[in-house]
Coordinates of C-alpha atoms in Angstrom, one line a residue:
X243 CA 47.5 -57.9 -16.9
X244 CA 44.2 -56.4 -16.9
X245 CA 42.2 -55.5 -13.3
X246 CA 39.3 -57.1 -14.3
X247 CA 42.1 -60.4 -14.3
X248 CA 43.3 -59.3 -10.5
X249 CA 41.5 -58.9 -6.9
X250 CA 42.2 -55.7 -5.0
X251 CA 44.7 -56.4 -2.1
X252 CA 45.3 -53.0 -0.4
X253 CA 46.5 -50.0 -0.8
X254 CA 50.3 -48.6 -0.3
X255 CA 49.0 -45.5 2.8
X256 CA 52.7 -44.2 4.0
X257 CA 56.4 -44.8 3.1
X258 CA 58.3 -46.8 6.3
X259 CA 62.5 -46.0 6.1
X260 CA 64.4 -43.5 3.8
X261 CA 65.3 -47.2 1.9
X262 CA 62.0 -47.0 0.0
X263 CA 60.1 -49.1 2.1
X264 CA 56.9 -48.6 2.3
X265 CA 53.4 -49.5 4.2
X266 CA 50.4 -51.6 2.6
X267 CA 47.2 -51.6 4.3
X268 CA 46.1 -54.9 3.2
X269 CA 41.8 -55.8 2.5
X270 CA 41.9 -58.9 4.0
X271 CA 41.1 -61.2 7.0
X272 CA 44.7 -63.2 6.8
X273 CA 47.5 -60.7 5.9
X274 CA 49.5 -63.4 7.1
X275 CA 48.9 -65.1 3.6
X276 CA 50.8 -62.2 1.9
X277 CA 53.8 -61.8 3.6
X278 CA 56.2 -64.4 1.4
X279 CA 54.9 -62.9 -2.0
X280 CA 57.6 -62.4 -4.6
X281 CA 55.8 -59.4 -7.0
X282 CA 52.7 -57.1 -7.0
X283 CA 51.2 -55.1 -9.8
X284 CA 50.7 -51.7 -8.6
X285 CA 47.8 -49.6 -10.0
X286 CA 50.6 -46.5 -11.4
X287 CA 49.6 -44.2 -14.0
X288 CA 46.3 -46.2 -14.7
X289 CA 48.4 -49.3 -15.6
X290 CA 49.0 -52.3 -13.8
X291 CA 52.9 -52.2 -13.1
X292 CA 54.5 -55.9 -12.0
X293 CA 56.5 -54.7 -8.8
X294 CA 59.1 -57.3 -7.3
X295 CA 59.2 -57.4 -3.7
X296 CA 62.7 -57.6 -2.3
X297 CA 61.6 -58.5 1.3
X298 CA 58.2 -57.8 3.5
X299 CA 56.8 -58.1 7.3
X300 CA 53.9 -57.8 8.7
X301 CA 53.8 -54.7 10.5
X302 CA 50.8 -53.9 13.6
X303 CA 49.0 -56.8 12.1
X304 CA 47.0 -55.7 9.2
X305 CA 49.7 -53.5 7.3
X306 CA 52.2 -55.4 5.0
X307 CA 56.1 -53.7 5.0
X308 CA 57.4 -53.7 2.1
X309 CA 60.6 -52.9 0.2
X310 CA 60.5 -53.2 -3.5
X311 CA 63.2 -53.9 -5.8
X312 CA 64.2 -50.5 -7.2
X313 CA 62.6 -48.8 -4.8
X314 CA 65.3 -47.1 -3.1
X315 CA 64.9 -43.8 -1.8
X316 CA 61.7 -41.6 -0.1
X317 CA 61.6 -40.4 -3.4
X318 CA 61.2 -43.6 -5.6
X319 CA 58.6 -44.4 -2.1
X320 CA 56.9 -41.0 -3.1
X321 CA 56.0 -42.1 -6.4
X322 CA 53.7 -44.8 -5.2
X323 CA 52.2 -43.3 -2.4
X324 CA 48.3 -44.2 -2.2
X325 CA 48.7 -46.4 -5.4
X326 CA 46.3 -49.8 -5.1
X327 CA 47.8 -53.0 -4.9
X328 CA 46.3 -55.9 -7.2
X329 CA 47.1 -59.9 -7.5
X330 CA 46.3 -62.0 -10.2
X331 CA 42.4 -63.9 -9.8
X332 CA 44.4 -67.6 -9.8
X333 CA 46.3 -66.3 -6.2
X334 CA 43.0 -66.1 -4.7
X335 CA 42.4 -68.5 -2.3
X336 CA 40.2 -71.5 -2.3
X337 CA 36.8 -70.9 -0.9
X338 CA 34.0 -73.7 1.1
X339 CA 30.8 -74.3 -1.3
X340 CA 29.0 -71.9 0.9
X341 CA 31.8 -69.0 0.6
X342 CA 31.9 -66.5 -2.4
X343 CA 34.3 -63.7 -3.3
X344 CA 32.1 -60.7 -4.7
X345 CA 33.5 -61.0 -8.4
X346 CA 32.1 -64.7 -8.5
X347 CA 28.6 -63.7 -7.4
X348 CA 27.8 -60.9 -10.4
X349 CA 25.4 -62.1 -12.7
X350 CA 23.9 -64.7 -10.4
X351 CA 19.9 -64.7 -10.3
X352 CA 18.8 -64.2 -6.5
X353 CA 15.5 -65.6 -5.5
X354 CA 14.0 -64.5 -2.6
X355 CA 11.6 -67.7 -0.7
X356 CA 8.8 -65.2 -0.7
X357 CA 8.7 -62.9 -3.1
X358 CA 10.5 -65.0 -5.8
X359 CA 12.6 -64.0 -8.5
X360 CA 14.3 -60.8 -7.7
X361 CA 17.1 -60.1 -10.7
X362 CA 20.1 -60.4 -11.1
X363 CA 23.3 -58.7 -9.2
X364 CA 24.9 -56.7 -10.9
X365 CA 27.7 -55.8 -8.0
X366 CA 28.7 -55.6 -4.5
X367 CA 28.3 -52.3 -2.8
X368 CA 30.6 -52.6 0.3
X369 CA 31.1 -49.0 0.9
X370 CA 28.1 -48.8 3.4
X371 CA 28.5 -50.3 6.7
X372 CA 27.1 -53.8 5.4
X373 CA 27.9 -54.4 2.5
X374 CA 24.9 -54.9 0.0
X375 CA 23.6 -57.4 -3.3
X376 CA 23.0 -54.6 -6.0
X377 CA 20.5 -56.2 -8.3
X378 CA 19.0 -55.5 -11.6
X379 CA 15.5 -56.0 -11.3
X380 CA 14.0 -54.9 -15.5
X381 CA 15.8 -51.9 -15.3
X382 CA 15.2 -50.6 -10.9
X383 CA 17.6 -51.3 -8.6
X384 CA 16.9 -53.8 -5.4
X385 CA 19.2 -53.3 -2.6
X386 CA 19.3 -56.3 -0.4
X387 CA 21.9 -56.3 2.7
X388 CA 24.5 -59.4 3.0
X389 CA 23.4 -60.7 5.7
X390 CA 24.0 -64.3 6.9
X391 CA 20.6 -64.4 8.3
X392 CA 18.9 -63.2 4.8
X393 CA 21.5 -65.9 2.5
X394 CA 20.6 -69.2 2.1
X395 CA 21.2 -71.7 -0.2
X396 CA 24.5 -70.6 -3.0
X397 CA 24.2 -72.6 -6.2
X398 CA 27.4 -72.3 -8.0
X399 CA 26.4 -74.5 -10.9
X400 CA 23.2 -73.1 -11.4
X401 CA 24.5 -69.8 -10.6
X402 CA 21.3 -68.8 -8.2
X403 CA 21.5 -67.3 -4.7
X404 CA 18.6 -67.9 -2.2
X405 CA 17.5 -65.3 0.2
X406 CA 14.8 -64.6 2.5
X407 CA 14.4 -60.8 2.8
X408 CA 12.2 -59.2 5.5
X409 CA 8.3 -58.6 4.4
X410 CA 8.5 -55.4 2.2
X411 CA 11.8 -55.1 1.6
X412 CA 11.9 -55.7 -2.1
X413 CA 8.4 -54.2 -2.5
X414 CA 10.3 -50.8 -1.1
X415 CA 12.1 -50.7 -4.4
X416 CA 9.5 -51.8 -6.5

């Protein structure tokens, strides 16, 4: 399994019992969707490992407890300690015509109702406090924050986004 194949699902933070259990913060709104899992693959060494899941909880709502088939001791937990976990793309679920998951968008065109063609996203940049549209624009870079109140109309066939940016926004860039 490749990660390019899987969506990010959290990240293993702290071990939970001398048994091997361990704590998974989990990116997502419904962690309540990923307590009856049966396997993980674990980001270990640069590979993605399948890890069976013995039993899990929920623990203080967003973290995931988990104990891992073979995972035994604080030591076996120690070996996985800040590793990412991943699930398989077809796990995902399904999403309203107006919803996205980032990895669907890149390579959609965005058009902006003023300006007009903008470029084409090339990723997500969620690492800022609003997570931006990274577009290729002939070579520049147009940052355009995901706001509900900039996104309009998502064309999934035509594989378009419509926005309508605040006057100068784009022009900042260009």
């Amino acid at each position: 399994m490749k990660k390019e194949d899987c969506f990010y699902l959290g990240k293993i933070v702290s071990k939970f019992s001398f048994k091997g259990e361990v704590l998974i913060k989990l990116d997502t709104d419904e962690p309540q969707s990923y307590v009856k899992m049966e396997s993980v693959f674990v980001d270990y060494n640069d590979n993605l490992v399948p890890f069976f899941i013995d039993k899990s909880a929920l623990h203080k709502s967003d973290l995931l407890r988990v104990k891992f088939e073979d995972v035994d001791s604080e030591e076996d937990a120690d070996d996985l300690m800040k590793a990412d976990i991943y699930l398989p793309l077809s796990l995902l679920p399904k999403l309203k015509d107006d919803q996205f998951y980032y990895h669907e968008i890149i390579g959609f065109k965005v058009m902006d109702t003023t300006f007009g063609e903008v470029g084409i996203i090339k990723s997500i940049n969620d690492s800022t406090a609003q997570a931006l549209f990274e577009i290729d624009r002939n070579g520049t870079e147009v940052l355009i924050p995901m706001n509900d109140e900039f996104i309009g109309e998502i064309n999934k066939t035509s594989k378009t986004i419509e926005v309508t940016t605040p006057e100068g926004l784009i022009d900042l860039y260009l």
